Each structure stands twice: as structure tokens, then as C-alpha cells.
PDB file of C-alpha atoms and ligand atoms in Angstrom:
ATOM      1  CA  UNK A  28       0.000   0.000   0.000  1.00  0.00           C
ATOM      2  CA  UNK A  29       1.534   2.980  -0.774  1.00  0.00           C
ATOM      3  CA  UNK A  30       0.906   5.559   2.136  1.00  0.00           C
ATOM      4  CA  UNK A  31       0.818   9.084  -0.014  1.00  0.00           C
ATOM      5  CA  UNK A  32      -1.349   7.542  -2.121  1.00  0.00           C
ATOM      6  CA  UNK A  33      -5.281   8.724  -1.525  1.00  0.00           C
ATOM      7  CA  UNK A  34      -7.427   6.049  -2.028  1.00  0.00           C
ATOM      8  CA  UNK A  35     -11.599   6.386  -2.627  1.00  0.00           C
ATOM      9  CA  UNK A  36     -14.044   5.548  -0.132  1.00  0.00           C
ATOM     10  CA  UNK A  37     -17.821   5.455   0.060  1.00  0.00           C
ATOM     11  CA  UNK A  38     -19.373   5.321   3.314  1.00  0.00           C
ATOM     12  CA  UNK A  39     -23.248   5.435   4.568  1.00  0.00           C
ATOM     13  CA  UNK A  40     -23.132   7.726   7.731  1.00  0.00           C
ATOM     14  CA  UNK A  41     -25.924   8.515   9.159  1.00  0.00           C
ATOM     15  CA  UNK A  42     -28.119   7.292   6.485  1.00  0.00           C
ATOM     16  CA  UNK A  43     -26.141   9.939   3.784  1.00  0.00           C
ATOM     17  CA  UNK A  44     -24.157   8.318   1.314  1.00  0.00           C
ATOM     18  CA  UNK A  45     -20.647  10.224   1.490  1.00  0.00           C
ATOM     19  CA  UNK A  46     -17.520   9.751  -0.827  1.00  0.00           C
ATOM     20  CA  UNK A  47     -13.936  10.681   0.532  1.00  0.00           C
ATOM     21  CA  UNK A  48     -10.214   9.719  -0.811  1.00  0.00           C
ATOM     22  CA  UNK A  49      -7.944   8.839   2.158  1.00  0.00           C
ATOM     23  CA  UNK A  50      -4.737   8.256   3.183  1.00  0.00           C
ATOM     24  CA  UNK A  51      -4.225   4.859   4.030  1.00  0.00           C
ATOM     25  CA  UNK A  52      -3.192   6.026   7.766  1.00  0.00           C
ATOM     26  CA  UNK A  53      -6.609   7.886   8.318  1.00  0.00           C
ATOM     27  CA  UNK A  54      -8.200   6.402  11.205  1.00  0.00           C
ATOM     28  CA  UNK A  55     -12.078   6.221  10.965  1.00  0.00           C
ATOM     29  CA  UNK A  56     -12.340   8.903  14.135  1.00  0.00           C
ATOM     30  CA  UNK A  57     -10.213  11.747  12.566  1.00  0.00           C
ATOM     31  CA  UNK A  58     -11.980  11.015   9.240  1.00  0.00           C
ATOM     32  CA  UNK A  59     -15.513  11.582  10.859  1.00  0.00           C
ATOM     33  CA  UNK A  60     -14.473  14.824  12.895  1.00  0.00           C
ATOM     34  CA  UNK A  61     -11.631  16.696  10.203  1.00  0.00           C
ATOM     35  CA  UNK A  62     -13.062  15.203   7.084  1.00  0.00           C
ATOM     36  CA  UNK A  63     -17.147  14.199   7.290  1.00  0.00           C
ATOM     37  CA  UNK A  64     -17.650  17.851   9.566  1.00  0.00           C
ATOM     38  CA  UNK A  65     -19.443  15.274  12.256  1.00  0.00           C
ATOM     39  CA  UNK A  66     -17.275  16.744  15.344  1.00  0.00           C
ATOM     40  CA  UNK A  67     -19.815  14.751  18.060  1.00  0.00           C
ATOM     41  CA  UNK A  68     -17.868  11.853  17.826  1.00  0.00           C
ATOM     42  CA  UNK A  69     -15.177  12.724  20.410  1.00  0.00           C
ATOM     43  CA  UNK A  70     -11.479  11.864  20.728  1.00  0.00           C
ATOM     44  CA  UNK A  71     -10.357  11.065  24.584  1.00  0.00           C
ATOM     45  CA  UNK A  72      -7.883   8.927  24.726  1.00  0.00           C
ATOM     46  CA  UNK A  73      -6.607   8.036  20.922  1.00  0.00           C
ATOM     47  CA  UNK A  74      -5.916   4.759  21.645  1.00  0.00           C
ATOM     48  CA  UNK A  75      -8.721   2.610  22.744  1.00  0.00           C
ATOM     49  CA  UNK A  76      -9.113   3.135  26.241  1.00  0.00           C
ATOM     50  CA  UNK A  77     -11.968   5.543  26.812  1.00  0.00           C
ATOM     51  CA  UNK A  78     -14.830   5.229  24.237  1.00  0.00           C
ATOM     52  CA  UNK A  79     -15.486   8.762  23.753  1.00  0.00           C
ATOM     53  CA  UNK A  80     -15.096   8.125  20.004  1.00  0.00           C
ATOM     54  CA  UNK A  81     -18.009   4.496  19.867  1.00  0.00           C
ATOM     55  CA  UNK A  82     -19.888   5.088  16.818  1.00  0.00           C
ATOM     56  CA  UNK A  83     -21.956   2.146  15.294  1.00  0.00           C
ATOM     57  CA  UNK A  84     -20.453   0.337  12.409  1.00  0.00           C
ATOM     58  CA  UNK A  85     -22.948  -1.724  10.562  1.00  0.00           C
ATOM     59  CA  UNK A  86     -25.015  -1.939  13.583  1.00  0.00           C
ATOM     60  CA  UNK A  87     -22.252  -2.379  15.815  1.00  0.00           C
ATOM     61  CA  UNK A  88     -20.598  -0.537  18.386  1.00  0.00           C
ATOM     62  CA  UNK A  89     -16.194   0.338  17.638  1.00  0.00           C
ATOM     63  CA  UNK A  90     -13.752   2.184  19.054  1.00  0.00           C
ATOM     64  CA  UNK A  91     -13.368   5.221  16.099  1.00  0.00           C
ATOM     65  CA  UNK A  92      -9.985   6.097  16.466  1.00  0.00           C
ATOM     66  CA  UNK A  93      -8.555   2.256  16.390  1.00  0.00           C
ATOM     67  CA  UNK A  94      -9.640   1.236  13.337  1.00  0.00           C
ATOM     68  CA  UNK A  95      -8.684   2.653   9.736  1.00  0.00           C
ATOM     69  CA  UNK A  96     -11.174   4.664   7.374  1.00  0.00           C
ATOM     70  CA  UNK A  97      -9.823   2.860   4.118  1.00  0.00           C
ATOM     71  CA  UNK A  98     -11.053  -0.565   5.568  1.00  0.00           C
ATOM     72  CA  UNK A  99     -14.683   0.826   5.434  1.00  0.00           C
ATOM     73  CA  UNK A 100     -15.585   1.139   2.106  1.00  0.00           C
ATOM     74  CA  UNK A 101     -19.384   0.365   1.428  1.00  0.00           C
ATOM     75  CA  UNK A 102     -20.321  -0.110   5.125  1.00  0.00           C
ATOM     76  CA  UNK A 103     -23.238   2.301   6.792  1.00  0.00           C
ATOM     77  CA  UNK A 104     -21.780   4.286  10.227  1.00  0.00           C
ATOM     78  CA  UNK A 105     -23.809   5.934  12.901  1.00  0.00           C
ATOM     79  CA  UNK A 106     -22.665   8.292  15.339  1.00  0.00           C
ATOM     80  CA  UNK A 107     -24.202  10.453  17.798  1.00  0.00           C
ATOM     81  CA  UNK A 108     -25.763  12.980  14.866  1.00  0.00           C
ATOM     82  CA  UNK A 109     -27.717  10.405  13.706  1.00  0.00           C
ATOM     83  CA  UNK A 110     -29.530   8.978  16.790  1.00  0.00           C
ATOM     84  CA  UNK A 111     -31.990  11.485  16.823  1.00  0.00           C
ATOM     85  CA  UNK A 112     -35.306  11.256  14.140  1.00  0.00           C
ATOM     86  CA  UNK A 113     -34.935  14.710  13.313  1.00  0.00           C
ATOM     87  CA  UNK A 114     -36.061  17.150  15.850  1.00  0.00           C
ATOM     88  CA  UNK A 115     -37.282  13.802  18.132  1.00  0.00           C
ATOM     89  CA  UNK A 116     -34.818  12.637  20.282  1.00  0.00           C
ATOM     90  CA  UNK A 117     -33.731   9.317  20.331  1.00  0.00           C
ATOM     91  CA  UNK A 118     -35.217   7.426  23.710  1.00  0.00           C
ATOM     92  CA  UNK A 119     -31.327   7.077  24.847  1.00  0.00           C
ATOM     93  CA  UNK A 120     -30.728  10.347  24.605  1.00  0.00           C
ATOM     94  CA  UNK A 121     -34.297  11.866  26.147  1.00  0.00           C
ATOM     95  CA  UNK A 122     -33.441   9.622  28.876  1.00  0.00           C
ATOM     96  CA  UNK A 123     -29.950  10.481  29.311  1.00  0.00           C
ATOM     97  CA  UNK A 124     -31.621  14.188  30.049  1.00  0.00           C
ATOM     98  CA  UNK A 125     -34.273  13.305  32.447  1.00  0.00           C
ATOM     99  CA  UNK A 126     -31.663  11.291  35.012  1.00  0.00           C
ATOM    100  CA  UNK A 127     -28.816  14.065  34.466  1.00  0.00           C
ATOM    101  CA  UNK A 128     -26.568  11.128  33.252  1.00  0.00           C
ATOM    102  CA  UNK A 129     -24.080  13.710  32.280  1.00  0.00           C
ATOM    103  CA  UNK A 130     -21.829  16.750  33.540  1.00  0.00           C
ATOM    104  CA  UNK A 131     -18.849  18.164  30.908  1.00  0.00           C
ATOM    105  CA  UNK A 132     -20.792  15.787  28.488  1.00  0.00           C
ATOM    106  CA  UNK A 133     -17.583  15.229  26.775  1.00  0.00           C
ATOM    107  CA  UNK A 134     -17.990  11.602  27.099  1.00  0.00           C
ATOM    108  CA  UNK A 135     -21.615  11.489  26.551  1.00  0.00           C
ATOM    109  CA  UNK A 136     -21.531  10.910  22.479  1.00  0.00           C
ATOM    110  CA  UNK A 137     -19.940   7.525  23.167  1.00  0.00           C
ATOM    111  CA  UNK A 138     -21.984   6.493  25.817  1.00  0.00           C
ATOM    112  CA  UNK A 139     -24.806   7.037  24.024  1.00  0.00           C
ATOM    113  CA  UNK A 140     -23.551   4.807  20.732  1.00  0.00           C
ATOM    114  CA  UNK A 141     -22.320   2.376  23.141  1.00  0.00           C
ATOM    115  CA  UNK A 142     -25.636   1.780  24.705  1.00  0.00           C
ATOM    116  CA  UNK A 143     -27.721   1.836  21.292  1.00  0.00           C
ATOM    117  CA  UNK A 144     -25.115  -0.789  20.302  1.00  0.00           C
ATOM    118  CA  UNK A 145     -25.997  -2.630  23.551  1.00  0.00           C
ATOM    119  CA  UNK A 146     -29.412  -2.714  23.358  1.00  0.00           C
ATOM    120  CA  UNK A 147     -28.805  -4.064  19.842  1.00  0.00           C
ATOM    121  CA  UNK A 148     -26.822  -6.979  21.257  1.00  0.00           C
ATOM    122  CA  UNK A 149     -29.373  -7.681  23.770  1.00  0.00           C
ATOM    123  CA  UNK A 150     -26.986  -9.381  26.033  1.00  0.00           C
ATOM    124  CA  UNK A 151     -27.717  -7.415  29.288  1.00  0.00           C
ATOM    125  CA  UNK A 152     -30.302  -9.001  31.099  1.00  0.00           C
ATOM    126  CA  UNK A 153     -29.430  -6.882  34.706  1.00  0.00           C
ATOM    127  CA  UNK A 154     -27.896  -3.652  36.169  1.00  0.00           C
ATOM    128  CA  UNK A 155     -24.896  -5.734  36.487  1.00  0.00           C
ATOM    129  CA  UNK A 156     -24.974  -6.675  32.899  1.00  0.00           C
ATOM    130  CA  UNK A 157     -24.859  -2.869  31.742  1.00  0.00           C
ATOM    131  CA  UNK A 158     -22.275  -1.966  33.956  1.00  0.00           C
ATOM    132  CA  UNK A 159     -20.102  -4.555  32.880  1.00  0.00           C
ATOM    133  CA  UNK A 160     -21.356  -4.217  28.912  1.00  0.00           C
ATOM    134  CA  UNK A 161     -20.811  -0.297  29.609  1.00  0.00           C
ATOM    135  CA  UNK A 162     -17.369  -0.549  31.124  1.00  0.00           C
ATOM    136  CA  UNK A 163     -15.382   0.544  27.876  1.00  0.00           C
ATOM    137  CA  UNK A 164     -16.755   3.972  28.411  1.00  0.00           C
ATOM    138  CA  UNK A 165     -15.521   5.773  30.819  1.00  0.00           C
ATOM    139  CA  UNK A 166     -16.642   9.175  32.088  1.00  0.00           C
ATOM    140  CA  UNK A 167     -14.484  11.193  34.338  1.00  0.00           C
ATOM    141  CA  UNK A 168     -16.836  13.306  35.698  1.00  0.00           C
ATOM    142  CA  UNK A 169     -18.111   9.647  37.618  1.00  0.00           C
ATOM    143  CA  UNK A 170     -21.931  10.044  35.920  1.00  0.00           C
ATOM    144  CA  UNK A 171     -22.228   5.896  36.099  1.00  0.00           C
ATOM    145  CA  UNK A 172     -24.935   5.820  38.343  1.00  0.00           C
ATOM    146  CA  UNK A 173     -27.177   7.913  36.268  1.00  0.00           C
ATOM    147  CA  UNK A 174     -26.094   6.642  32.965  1.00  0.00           C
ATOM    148  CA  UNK A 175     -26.775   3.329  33.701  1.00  0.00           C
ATOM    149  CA  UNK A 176     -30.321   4.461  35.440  1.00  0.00           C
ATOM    150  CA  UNK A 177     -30.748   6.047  31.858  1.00  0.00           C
ATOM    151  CA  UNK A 178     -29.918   2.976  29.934  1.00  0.00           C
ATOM    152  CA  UNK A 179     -32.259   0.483  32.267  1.00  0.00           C
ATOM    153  CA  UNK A 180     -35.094   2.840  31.717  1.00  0.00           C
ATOM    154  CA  UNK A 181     -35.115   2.976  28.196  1.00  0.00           C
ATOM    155  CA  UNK A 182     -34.520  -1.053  28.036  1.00  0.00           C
ATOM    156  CA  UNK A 183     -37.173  -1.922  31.159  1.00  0.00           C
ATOM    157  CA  UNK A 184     -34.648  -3.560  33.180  1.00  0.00           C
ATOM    158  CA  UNK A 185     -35.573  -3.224  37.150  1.00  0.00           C
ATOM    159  CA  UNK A 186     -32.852  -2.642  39.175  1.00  0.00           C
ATOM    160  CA  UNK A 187     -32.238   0.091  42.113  1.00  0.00           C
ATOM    161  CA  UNK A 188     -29.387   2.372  40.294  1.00  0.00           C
ATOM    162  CA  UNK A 189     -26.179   1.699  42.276  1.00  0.00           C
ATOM    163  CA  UNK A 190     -27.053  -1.630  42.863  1.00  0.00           C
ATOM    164  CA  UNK A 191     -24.204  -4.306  42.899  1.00  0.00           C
ATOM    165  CA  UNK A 192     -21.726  -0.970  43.262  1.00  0.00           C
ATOM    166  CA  UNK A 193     -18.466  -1.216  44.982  1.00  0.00           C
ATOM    167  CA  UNK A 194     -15.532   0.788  46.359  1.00  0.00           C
ATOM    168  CA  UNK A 195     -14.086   2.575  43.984  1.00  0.00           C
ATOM    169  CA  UNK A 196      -9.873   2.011  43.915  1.00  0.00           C
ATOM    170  CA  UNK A 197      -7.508   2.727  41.557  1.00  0.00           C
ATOM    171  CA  UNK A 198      -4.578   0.666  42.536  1.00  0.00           C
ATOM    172  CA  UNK A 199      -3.274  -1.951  45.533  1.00  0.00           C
ATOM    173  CA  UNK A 200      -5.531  -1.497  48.341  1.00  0.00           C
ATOM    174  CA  UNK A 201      -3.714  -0.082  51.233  1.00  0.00           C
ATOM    175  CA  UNK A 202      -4.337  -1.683  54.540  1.00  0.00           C
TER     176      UNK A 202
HETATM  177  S1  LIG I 456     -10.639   8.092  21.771  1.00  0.00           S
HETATM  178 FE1  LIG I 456     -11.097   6.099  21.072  1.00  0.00          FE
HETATM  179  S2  LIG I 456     -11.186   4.892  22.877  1.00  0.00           S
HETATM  180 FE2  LIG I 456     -10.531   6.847  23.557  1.00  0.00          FE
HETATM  181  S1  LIG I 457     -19.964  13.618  31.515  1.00  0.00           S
HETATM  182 FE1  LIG I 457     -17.952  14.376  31.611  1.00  0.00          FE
HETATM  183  S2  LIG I 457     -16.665  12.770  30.980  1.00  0.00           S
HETATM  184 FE2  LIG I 457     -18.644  11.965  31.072  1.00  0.00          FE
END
């Protein structure tokens, strides 16, 4: 591959087909926010570790900035612009309002891909279930209680919010 070379894409994103010519090295995050103007996807960490940039791939919820534009071609993306059905909110993010499941909001985009994608999978059965099917989006203004209560409301699940939490520690517990 050579790596000056641009090379043609077509993508679906958010239900507009869009045609680009990339750099092999373009990662699929800096092509939505520099190249596709669709700056809600956000960029945390760069390297897989916070899922501010989830966007749905086919359906499917990816880390953005870890995968490569070019290896896209022909497949249908949604991110956070295209949740909503025009001016009606999507239930996600209506519900994300009503329990204050977010502070900066910085994070928020992700989360709210992420848990479209999870409802999709319909794996999570519990509260437990979406905090663990949740935990590759992390929030650092600590809004997990309420963004789980968001997520359980808009999929039914019962479940006091906080329930099943534990200390919080971020390294060997001291004695
Ligand atoms: S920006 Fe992609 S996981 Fe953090
Ligand atoms: S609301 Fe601020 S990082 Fe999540």
C-alpha cells in the first residue's frame, strides 16, 4: 500500500451516502471529525481506552480512532448525529436528560452509541450486565450511576441504580 497515495471511499453515515479519498493512515475517528464535519464523535484517549469516540459500524458498536477509514468502504456508520429522528430525540438520549446522566458531556456521544449498540446486542439481562457491557466507556466526571439508570429505563430492566456498586480504587488497596 503505498501511504501518499489517496485512495476512494464510500461510506453510509448517518443514512447519507458520502464519498472521501484517504490516506491509508486515516483512522475512521479523525476522518468523521476533520473530514465528514461530524465533530460529536469525540477523541479522549486516541488509543482505545476511553470510548469517547463508539460510533456504530454496521449496527455495531467500535472504538473510532482504532480502526482505519480505508477498511470501510461500502459499510453504513452511525454516530451520535444520527440517533436522533430529526427534531425527536432518540429514547437514549431523552433519557440520558431526564436522570442528568451527564456533567462536561464530553464523554456522553460515546456512551450514548455504546448503549444503542448494547441494546442491539441484547446481552444485558441486569444492572450488572450494563455496567459490565458499559465498562469501555468511561466518564471522568463519575456520571455511572445515572447513565446506567438512563440505559435500564429505556430497556425496562428493574434494578435500584447503584445496585451491585463497589468501592471505587484505583490501585493496591492499602491496609
Ligand atoms: S478516543 Fe477512542 S477509545 Fe478513547
Ligand atoms: S460527563 Fe464528563 S466525561 Fe462523562
Amino acid at each position: 500500500m503505498n501511504h501518499h497515495r489517496k485512495y476512494p471511499i464510500r461510506l453510509r453515515i448517518n443514512g447519507q451516502d458520502r464519498e472521501f479519498a484517504v490516506e491509508p493512515w486515516v483512522t475512521l475517528l479523525d476522518l468523521l471529525r476533520d473530514r465528514a464535519g461530524l465533530t460529536g464523535t469525540k477523541k479522549g484517549c486516541d488509543h482505545g481506552q476511553c470510548g469517547a469516540c463508539t460510533v456504530l459500524l454496521d449496527g455495531k458498536r467500535i472504538n473510532a480512532c482504532l480502526t482505519l477509514a480505508v477498511m470501510h468502504d461500502g459499510h453504513a456508520l452511525t454516530t451520535v448525529e444520527g440517533l436522533a429522528d430529526g427534531e425527536q430525540l432518540h429514547p437514549l438520549q431523552q433519557a440520558f436528560i431526564d436522570c442528568d446522566a451527564f456533567q462536561c458531556g464530553y464523554c456522553t456521544p460515546g456512551q450514548l452509541c455504546s448503549a444503542a449498540g448494547l441494546i442491539a446486542e441484547g446481552e444485558a439481562k441486569s444492572v450488572d450486565d450494563v455496567r459490565e457491557l458499559m465498562s469501555g466507556n468511561l466518564c471522568r466526571c463519575g456520571a455511572y450511576p445515572q447513565i446506567t439508570q438512563a440505559i435500564m429505563g429505556v430497556m425496562g430492566i428493574d434494578g435500584t441504580p447503584g445496585e451491585g456498586e463497589k468501592p471505587f480504587t484505583t490501585g493496591p488497596v492499602l491496609a
